[in-house]
Structures are given as structure tokens and as C-alpha cells.
Coordinates of C-alpha atoms in Angstrom, one line a residue:
X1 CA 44.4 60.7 155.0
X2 CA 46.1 63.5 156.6
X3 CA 49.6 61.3 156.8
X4 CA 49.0 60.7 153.2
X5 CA 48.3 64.4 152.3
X6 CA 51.7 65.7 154.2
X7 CA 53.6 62.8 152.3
X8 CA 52.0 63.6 148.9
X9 CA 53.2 66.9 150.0
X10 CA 56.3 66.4 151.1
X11 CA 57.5 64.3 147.8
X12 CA 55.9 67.5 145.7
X13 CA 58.1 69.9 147.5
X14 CA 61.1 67.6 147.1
X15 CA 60.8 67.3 142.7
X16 CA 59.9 70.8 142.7
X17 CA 63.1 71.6 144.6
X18 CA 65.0 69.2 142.7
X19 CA 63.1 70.7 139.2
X20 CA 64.4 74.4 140.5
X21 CA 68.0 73.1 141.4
X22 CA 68.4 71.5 137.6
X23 CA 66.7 75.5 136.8
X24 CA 69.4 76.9 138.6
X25 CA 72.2 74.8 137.3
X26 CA 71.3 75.1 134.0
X27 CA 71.4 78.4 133.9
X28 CA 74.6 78.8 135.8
X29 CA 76.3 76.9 133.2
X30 CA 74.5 78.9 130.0
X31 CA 75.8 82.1 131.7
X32 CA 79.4 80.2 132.3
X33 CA 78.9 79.2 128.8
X34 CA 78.0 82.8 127.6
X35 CA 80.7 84.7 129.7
X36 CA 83.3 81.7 128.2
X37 CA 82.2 83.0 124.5
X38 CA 82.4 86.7 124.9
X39 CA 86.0 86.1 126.5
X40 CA 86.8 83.9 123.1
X41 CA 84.8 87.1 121.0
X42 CA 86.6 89.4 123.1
X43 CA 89.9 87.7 122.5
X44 CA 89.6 87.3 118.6
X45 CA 88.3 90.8 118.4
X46 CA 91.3 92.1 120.5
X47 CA 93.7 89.9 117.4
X48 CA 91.7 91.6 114.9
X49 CA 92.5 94.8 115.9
X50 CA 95.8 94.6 116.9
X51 CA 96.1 92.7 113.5
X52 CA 94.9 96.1 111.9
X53 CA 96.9 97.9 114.0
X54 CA 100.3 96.4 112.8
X55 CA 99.1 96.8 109.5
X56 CA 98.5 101.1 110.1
X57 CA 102.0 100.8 111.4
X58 CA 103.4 99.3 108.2
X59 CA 104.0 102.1 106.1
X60 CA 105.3 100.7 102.5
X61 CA 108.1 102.2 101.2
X62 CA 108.3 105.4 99.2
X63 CA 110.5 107.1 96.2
X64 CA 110.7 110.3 93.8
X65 CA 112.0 113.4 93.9
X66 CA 109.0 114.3 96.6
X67 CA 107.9 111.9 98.7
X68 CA 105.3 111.7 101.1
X69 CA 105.7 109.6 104.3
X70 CA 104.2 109.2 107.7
X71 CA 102.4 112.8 107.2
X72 CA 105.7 114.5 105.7
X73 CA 106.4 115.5 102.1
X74 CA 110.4 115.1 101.9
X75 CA 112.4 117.1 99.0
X76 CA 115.9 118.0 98.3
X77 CA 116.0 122.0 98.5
X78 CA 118.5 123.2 95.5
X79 CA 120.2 126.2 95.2
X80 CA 121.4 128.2 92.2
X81 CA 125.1 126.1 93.2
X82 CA 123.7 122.7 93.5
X83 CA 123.8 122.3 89.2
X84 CA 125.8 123.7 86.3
X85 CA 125.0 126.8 85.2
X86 CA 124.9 126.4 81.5
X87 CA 124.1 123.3 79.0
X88 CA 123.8 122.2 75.9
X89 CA 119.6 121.7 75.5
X90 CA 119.2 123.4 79.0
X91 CA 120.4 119.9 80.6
X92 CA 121.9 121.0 83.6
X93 CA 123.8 118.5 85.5
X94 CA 124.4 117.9 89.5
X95 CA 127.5 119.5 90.6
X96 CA 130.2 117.5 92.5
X97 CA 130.7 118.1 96.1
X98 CA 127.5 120.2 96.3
X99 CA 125.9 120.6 99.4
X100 CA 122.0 120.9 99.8
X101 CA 119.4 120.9 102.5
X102 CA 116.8 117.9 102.8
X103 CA 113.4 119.3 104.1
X104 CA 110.5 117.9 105.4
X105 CA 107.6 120.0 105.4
X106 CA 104.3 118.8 107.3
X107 CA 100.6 118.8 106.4
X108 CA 100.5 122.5 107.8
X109 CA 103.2 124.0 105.9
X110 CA 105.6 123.6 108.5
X111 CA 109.3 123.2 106.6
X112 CA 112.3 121.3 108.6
X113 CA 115.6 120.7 107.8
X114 CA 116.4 117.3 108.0
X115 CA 120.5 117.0 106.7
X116 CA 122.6 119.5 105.1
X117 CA 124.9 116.9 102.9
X118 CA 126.0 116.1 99.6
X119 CA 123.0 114.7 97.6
X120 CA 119.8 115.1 95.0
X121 CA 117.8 113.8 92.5
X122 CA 115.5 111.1 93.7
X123 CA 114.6 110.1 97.9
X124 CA 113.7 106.8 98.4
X125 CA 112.6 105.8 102.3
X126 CA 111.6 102.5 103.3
X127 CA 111.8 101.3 107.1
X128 CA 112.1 104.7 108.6
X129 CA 115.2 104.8 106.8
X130 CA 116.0 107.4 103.8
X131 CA 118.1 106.7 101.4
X132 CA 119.6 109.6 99.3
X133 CA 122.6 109.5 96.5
X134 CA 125.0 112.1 95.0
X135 CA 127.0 112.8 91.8
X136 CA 130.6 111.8 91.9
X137 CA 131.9 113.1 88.2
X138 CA 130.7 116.2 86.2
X139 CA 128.8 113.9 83.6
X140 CA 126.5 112.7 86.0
X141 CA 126.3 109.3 85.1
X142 CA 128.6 108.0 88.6
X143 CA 126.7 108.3 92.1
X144 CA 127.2 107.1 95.1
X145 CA 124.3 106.1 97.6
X146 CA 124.0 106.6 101.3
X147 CA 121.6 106.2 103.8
X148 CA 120.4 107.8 107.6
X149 CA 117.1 107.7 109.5
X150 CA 114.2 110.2 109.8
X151 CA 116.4 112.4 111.6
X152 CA 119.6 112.8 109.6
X153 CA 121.5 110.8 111.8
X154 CA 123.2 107.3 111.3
X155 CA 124.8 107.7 108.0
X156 CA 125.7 104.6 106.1
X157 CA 127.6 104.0 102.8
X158 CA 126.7 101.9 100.0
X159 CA 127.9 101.2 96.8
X160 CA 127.9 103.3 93.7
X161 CA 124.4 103.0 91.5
X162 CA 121.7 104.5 90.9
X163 CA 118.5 103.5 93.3
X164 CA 115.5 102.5 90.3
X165 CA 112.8 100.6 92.4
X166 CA 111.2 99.1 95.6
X167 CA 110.5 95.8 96.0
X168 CA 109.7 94.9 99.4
X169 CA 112.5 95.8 102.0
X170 CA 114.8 96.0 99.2
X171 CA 115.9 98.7 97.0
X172 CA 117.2 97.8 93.4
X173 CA 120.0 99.4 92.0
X174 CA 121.7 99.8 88.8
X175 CA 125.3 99.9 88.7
X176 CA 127.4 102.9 86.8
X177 CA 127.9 102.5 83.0
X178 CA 124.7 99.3 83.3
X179 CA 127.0 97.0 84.8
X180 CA 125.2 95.0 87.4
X181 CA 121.6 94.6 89.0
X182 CA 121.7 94.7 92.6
X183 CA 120.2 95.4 95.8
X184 CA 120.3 97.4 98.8
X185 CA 118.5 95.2 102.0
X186 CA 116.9 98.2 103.8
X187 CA 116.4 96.3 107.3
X188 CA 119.9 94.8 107.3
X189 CA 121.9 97.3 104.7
X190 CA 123.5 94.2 103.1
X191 CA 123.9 94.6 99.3
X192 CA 123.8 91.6 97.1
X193 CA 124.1 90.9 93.1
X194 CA 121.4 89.8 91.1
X195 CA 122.7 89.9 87.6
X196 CA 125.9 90.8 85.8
X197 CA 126.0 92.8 82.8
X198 CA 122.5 93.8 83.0
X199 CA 120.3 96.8 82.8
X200 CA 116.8 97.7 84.4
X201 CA 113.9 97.9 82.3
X202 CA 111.6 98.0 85.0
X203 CA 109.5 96.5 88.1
X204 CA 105.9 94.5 87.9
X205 CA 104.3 92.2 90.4
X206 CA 107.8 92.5 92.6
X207 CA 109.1 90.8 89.3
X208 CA 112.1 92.5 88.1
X209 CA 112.9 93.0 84.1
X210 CA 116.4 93.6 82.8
X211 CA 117.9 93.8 79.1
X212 CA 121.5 91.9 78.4
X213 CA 124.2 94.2 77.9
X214 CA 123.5 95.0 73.8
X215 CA 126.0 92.5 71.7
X216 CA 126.4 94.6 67.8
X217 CA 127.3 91.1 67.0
X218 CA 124.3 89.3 67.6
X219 CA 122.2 92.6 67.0
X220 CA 119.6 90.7 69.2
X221 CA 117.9 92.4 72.7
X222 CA 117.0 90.2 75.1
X223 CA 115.0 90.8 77.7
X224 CA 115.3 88.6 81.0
X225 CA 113.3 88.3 84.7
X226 CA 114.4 87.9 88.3
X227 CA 111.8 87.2 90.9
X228 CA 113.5 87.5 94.3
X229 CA 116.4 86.7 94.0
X230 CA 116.2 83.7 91.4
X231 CA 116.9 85.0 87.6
X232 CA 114.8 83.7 85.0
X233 CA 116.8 83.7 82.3
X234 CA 116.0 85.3 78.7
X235 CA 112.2 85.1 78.4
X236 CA 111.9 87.3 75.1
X237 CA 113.9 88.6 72.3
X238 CA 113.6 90.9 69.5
X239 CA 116.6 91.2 66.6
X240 CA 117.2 94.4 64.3
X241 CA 115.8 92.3 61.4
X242 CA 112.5 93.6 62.7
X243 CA 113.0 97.2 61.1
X244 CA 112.9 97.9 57.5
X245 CA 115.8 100.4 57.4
X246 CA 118.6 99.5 60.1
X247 CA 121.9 99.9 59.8
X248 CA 124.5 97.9 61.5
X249 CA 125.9 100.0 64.0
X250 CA 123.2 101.2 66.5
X251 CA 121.8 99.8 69.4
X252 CA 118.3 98.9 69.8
X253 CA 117.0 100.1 73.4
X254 CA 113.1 100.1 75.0
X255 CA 112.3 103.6 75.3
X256 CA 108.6 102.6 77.4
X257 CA 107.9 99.8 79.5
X258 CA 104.7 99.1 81.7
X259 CA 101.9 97.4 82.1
X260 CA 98.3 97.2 80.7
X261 CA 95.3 94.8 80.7
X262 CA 97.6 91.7 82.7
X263 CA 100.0 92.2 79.4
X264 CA 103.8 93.8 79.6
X265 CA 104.3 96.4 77.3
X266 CA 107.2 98.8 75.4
X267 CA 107.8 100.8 73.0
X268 CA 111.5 99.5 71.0
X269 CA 113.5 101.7 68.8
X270 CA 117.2 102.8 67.7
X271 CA 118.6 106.2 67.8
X272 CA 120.9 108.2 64.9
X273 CA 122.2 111.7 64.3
X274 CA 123.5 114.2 66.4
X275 CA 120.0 114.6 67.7
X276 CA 119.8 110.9 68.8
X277 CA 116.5 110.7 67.8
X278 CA 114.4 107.4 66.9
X279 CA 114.5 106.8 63.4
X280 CA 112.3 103.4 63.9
X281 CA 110.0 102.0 66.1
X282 CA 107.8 98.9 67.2
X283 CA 105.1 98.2 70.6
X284 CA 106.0 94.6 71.6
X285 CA 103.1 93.2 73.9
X286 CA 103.6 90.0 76.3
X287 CA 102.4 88.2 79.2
X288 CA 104.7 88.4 82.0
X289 CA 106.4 85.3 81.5
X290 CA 107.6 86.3 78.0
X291 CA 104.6 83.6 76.5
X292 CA 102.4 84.7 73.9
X293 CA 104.4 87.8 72.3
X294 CA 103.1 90.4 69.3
X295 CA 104.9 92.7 67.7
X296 CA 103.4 95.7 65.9
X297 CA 105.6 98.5 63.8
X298 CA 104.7 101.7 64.5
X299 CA 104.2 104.3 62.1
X300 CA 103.0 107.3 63.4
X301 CA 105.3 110.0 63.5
X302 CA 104.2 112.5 65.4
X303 CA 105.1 109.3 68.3
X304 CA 108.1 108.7 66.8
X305 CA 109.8 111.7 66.6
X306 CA 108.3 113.0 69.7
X307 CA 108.8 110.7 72.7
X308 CA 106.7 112.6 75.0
X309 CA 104.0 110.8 72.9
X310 CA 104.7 107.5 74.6
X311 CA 104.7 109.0 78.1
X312 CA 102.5 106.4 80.3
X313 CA 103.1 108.5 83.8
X314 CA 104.3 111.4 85.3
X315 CA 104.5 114.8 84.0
X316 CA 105.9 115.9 80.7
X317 CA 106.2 118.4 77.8
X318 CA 103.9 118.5 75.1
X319 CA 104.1 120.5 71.6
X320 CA 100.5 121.4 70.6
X321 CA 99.2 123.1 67.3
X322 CA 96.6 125.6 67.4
X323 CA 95.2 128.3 64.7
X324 CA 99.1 127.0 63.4
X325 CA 100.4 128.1 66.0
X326 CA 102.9 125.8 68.0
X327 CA 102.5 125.9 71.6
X328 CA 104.4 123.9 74.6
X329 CA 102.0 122.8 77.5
X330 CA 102.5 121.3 80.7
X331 CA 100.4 117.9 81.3
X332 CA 100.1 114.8 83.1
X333 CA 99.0 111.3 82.9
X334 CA 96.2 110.4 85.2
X335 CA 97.7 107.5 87.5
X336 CA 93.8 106.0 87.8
X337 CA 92.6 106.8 84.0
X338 CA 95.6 106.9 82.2
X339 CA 94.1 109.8 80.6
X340 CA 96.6 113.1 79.3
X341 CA 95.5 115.7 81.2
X342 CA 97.1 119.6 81.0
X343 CA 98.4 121.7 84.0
X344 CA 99.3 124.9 82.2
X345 CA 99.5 126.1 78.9
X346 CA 102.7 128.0 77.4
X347 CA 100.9 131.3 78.1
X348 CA 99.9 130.3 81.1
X349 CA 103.3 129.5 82.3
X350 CA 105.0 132.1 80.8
X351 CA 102.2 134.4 82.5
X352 CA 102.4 133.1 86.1
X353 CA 106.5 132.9 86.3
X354 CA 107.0 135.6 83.9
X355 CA 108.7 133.6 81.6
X356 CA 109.3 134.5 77.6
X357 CA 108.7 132.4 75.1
X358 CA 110.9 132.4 71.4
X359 CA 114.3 131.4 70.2
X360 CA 116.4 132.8 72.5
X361 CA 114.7 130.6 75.8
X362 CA 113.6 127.8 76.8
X363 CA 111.6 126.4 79.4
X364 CA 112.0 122.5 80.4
X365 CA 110.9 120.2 83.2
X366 CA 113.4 119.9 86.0
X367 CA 111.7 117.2 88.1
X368 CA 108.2 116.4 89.0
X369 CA 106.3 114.0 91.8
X370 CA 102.2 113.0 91.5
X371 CA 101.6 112.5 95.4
X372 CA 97.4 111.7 95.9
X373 CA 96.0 114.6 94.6
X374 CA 98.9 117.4 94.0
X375 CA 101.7 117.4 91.2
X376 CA 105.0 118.9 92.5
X377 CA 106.9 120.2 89.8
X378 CA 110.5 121.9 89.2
X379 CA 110.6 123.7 85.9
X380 CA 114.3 125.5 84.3
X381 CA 114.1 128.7 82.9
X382 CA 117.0 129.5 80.6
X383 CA 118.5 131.9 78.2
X384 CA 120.3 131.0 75.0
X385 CA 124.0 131.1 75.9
X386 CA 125.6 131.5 72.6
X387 CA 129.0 131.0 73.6
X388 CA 128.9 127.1 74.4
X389 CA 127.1 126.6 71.2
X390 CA 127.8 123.8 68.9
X391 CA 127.1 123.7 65.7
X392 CA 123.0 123.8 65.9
X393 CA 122.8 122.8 69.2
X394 CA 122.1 125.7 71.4
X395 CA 123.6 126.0 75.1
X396 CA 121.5 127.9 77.5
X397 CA 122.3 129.6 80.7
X398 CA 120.0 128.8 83.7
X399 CA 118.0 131.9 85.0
X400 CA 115.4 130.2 87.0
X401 CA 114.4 127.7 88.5
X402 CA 110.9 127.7 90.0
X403 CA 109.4 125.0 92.4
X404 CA 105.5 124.5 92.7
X405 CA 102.6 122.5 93.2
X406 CA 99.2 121.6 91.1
X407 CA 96.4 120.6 93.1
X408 CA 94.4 118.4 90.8
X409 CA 90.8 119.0 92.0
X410 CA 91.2 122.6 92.6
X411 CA 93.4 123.2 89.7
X412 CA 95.3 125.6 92.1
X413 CA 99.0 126.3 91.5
X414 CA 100.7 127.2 94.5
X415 CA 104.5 128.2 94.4
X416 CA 107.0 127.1 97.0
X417 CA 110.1 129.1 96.0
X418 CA 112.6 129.8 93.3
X419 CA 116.0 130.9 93.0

């Protein structure tokens, strides 16, 4: 009995020992399994953030006359030299050869002067790269473009144009008298044609839309597309039979373009007069391929003969009637709501810049920039300047100019300087 018990015993001991080595094994391998899994977590999570991380250091490209990137607002700083000093309509224009300073000025106030060079008007900066432009006749209408990095340095040529949009890496230009569509790759500075003869309307989904040089023969606008670098072709037309009292010599242009509920919008009319005012106007509504297009005639003429009225961003100029009185106010279009919203009255202008408002001056919007939740603006202060008048058209002589900024929540106007 006794050899029996210490065998039964024996054998227990041995498939208990085996049961706690399968124990032990098991677990080893859930922990191996466990520690393999949080590596693979721990790896995929590492991807993820670095994925995140690459994204935070993409920083898309920027434009207008103040731009905001990588924590700095950028701005071309003007002097009382940098424009003519009298116009006809206040329209003062760049002056050749003019030298200003590009600032940068960061979250604290801090200003920096980035280059002292030729060049104004609108910054575009994409890549760490800013590109800048400057007049080359007294008209304005010829610039050349130019390029350095975030520190001045590195200058490099382009052609002449005028820079209009970003799409991408690449800048689009226009060409002097609308010649030619092309662009400005801003990782290799390689410059390539897109269309001849062609003008910019503008620049949706990364899809760019142009107008055919105006024909008075056909008397037709057409309106074309180029995604990438592929053009379209003509995807819409509209013909001066359209208008009810056209005459044969003016062209037909799109004074608006933009887009609302998935549809492409503008505004088309043709100018006459001395004033070059819109005589005529229609909203022509599409999709985006140029399929399904309407054609309304407008005839309100307040929003014909005031084309502030079609304004679907920025800042602008707004003539306002109260106990008939006629005031100008400053406003804005709400880049979320689309709603017209006011900065400043005319009193309220006049008040804070001690300006005057009657005949003999004017007041008129230099330049402006909506960046998040402030509005810089650069408003013209001029007095009438009777001795480059013609006819009815009044010159004006620039007195000041005065730049600020409009926070939109606060409604606090903060100046920045003047000369």
C-alpha cells in the first residue's frame, strides 16, 4: 500500500508540474504576445505623430498686401516717395525705381526689417520663399517679379507679370497687357506657359479660369479652364446679343467672379463714357465644368452703377443715405457669413484721422488684408489739386496716407503709422 501511495504520489507531482510548466509557458508567451503589440501600438502611434508633425510643418502658402506666416505679419512699408503724388480720382500709382522697406513684425509688436529693395503692392510667400514684384513704367500696368527667402537674401529674377493666385507650389501669373497665363514653380523657380492670349478670371478647387483675349468681331467672351497644367478648352460663352442696348464697339469683361453653393458665379457687363462705367449687366451661374448655365439680367441700379455693390470679399467703399444725407463708410465682407459688415463710418473716420469731408477731398482705400480676426487697412487722404484737372475729372494731391488695423471682435482700431 505504501509503494502504491508514494507512486500515486509521485505521478500527481509529475502532472501537476507538467500542468504549472504549460501555466508558465503560457503566460510567457501572452506577455511575449502583449510586449509584441504595444511595440506595433507604439510604432503606429510614433507614425501618427510624426505624420502630424509633418503636417504642423507644412505651412500653405500665403498672399496680400499683409500676410501672416509662421507667426509674422509681413507688409511693404511706403513712404510719401514710394507713389505719385497727385492723380486723377486720387489713383496714385507706384513709382519706378522706388525703394521701400519689407517688415515683419511678430505677435509682440516687434517690427524687422527684412529687405530694403525695389517693390510693393501684393507679398506672396510659399516654401519659405517670398516673392515680391515692382513697377517698371509710370502707368503701372508693367512689373517685374522677384523672389528671396525669409531673410532677404538669395534674390532671384523672374519674368514680368503680375503674381494673381496660389495653387499648390505654384504661383500663377498674368502677363503685361493679358498676354499669357503662366506660372512660377516655387520649389524649383522654373516658369512655364499655360495659355496664350489669355486672361485670369480667377482660381477654384486649384482649377484655374481664364477669358480669351476679347475678339470685337465675334463679340463673344469665352470663358476657358486649366486644371494643372492641362487646359480645358472653352467651357462657357456669353455674346453681346444678351444686352438690350449694346453698341458695337465695347468689350464685354466679368467684373465678379467666385463661388457659391458648389455653383461658379460673375457678374458680366461693358463699360462707356469717360467715366467707364457699366451701362449693362447680367449674373451668369454654372457648375464648374461650364454644364448647366443660367443667365439672369440685372436691373438694379443702385448695383449697376455702383460696383462696390457686387463686392463678395475684402474691404471696400460704400455710399450710404441717411435723413438724405449721403455718407461714405468703411465695411467688409464676412469671409465665414458673407455678410456686409461696417468698420467706420465717414464721421468716424474723418474723426479719428482728422480727415474733412466735401468737394475739395477725398478719402479712398489704398489697400487692405482680412488676416483671422483683424482687417489691415491703408486709406489716401487727398486734397483736390485743381491744376491737373480735366474737364470734370478732378486730380487730387495726396496728404496722407494712414495705416491701421480693425480687430473684429473688439472693434478696436489700432494705428500703425502714417506719413
Amino acid at each position: 500500500m505504501k509503494t502504491k501511495s508514494i507512486l500515486l504520489f509521485i505521478i500527481l507531482t509529475m502532472i501537476l508540474a507538467l500542468l504549472t510548466g504549460c501555466g508558465e509557458s503560457t503566460t510567457k508567451n501572452e506577455i511575449k504576445n502583449e510586449i509584441k503589440n504595444d511595440t506595433k501600438s507604439e510604432t503606429k502611434n510614433e507614425e501618427q505623430i510624426n505624420a502630424v508633425n509633418k503636417q504642423e510643418q507644412h505651412v500653405a502658402g500665403e498672399s496680400g498686401s499683409f500676410v501672416k506666416y509662421k507667426n509674422y505679419t509681413y507688409y511693404w512699408k511706403l513712404t510719401a516717395n514710394s507713389r505719385t503724388n497727385t492723380a486723377l480720382f486720387a489713383n496714385y500709382k507706384d513709382t519706378v525705381n522706388s525703394k521701400n522697406n519689407l517688415v515683419k513684425v511678430d505677435e509682440n509688436g516687434n517690427e524687422e526689417i527684412v529687405l530694403t529693395d525695389k517693390g510693393s503692392g501684393e507679398i506672396f510667400i510659399v516654401n519659405d520663399k517670398i516673392f515680391l514684384s515692382y513697377a517698371t513704367d509710370e502707368y503701372g500696368s508693367k512689373r517685374n517679379i522677384y523672389s528671396t527667402d525669409l531673410n532677404g537674401q538669395n534674390k532671384t529674377e523672374y519674368n514680368q507679370g503680375e503674381m494673381k493666385y496660389i495653387v499648390g507650389d505654384y504661383i500663377i501669373c498674368q502677363s503685361e497687357n493679358n498676354g499669357d497665363i503662366y506660372r512660377i514653380n516655387t520649389k524649383t523657380d522654373e516658369t512655364e506657359t499655360l495659355k496664350n492670349d489669355a486672361n485670369i478670371i480667377g482660381v477654384i478647387d486649384e482649377t484655374i479660369y481664364y477669358t480669351e483675349n476679347y475678339d470685337y468681331q465675334v463679340a463673344t467672351l469665352k470663358i476657358g479652364s486649366i486644371t494643372e497644367n492641362k487646359d480645358n478648352g472653352i467651357i462657357a460663352t456669353f455674346s453681346t446679343s444678351e444686352f438690350k442696348e449694346y453698341m458695337d464697339t465695347p468689350p464685354i469683361e466679368i467684373t465678379q467672379f467666385w463661388e457659391e453653393n458648389d455653383k461658379i458665379n460673375m457678374y458680366i457687363g461693358y463699360r462707356l463714357g469717360t467715366a467707364n462705367m457699366l451701362q449693362e449687366l447680367f449674373l451668369m451661374t454654372m457648375d464648374k465644368d461650364g454644364k448647366n448655365v443660367q443667365k439672369e439680367e440685372v436691373t438694379d441700379l443702385e448695383t449697376i452703377s455702383m460696383e462696390d455693390e457686387q463686392t463678395t470679399e475684402g474691404v471696400y467703399f460704400k455710399t450710404v443715405q441717411k435723413n438724405g444725407e449721403y455718407s461714405t463708410n468703411l465695411m467688409y465682407v464676412d469671409e465665414q457669413t458673407k455678410q456686409r459688415k461696417e468698420i467706420m463710418t465717414e464721421e468716424e473716420i474723418n474723426e479719428k484721422f482728422n480727415f474733412t469731408s466735401d468737394d475739395e477731398h477725398t478719402t479712398t482705400l489704398y489697400t487692405s488684408s482680412i488676416i483671422d480676426n483683424e482687417i489691415y487697412i491703408v486709406l489716401d487722404y487727398g486734397e483736390h489739386y485743381s491744376a491737373e484737372d480735366i474737364g470734370w475729372r478732378y486730380s487730387y494731391k495726396r496728404a496722407k496716407t494712414m495705416y491701421f488695423k480693425y480687430d473684429i471682435k473688439t472693434e478696436e482700431i489700432t494705428e500703425i503709422y502714417e506719413f
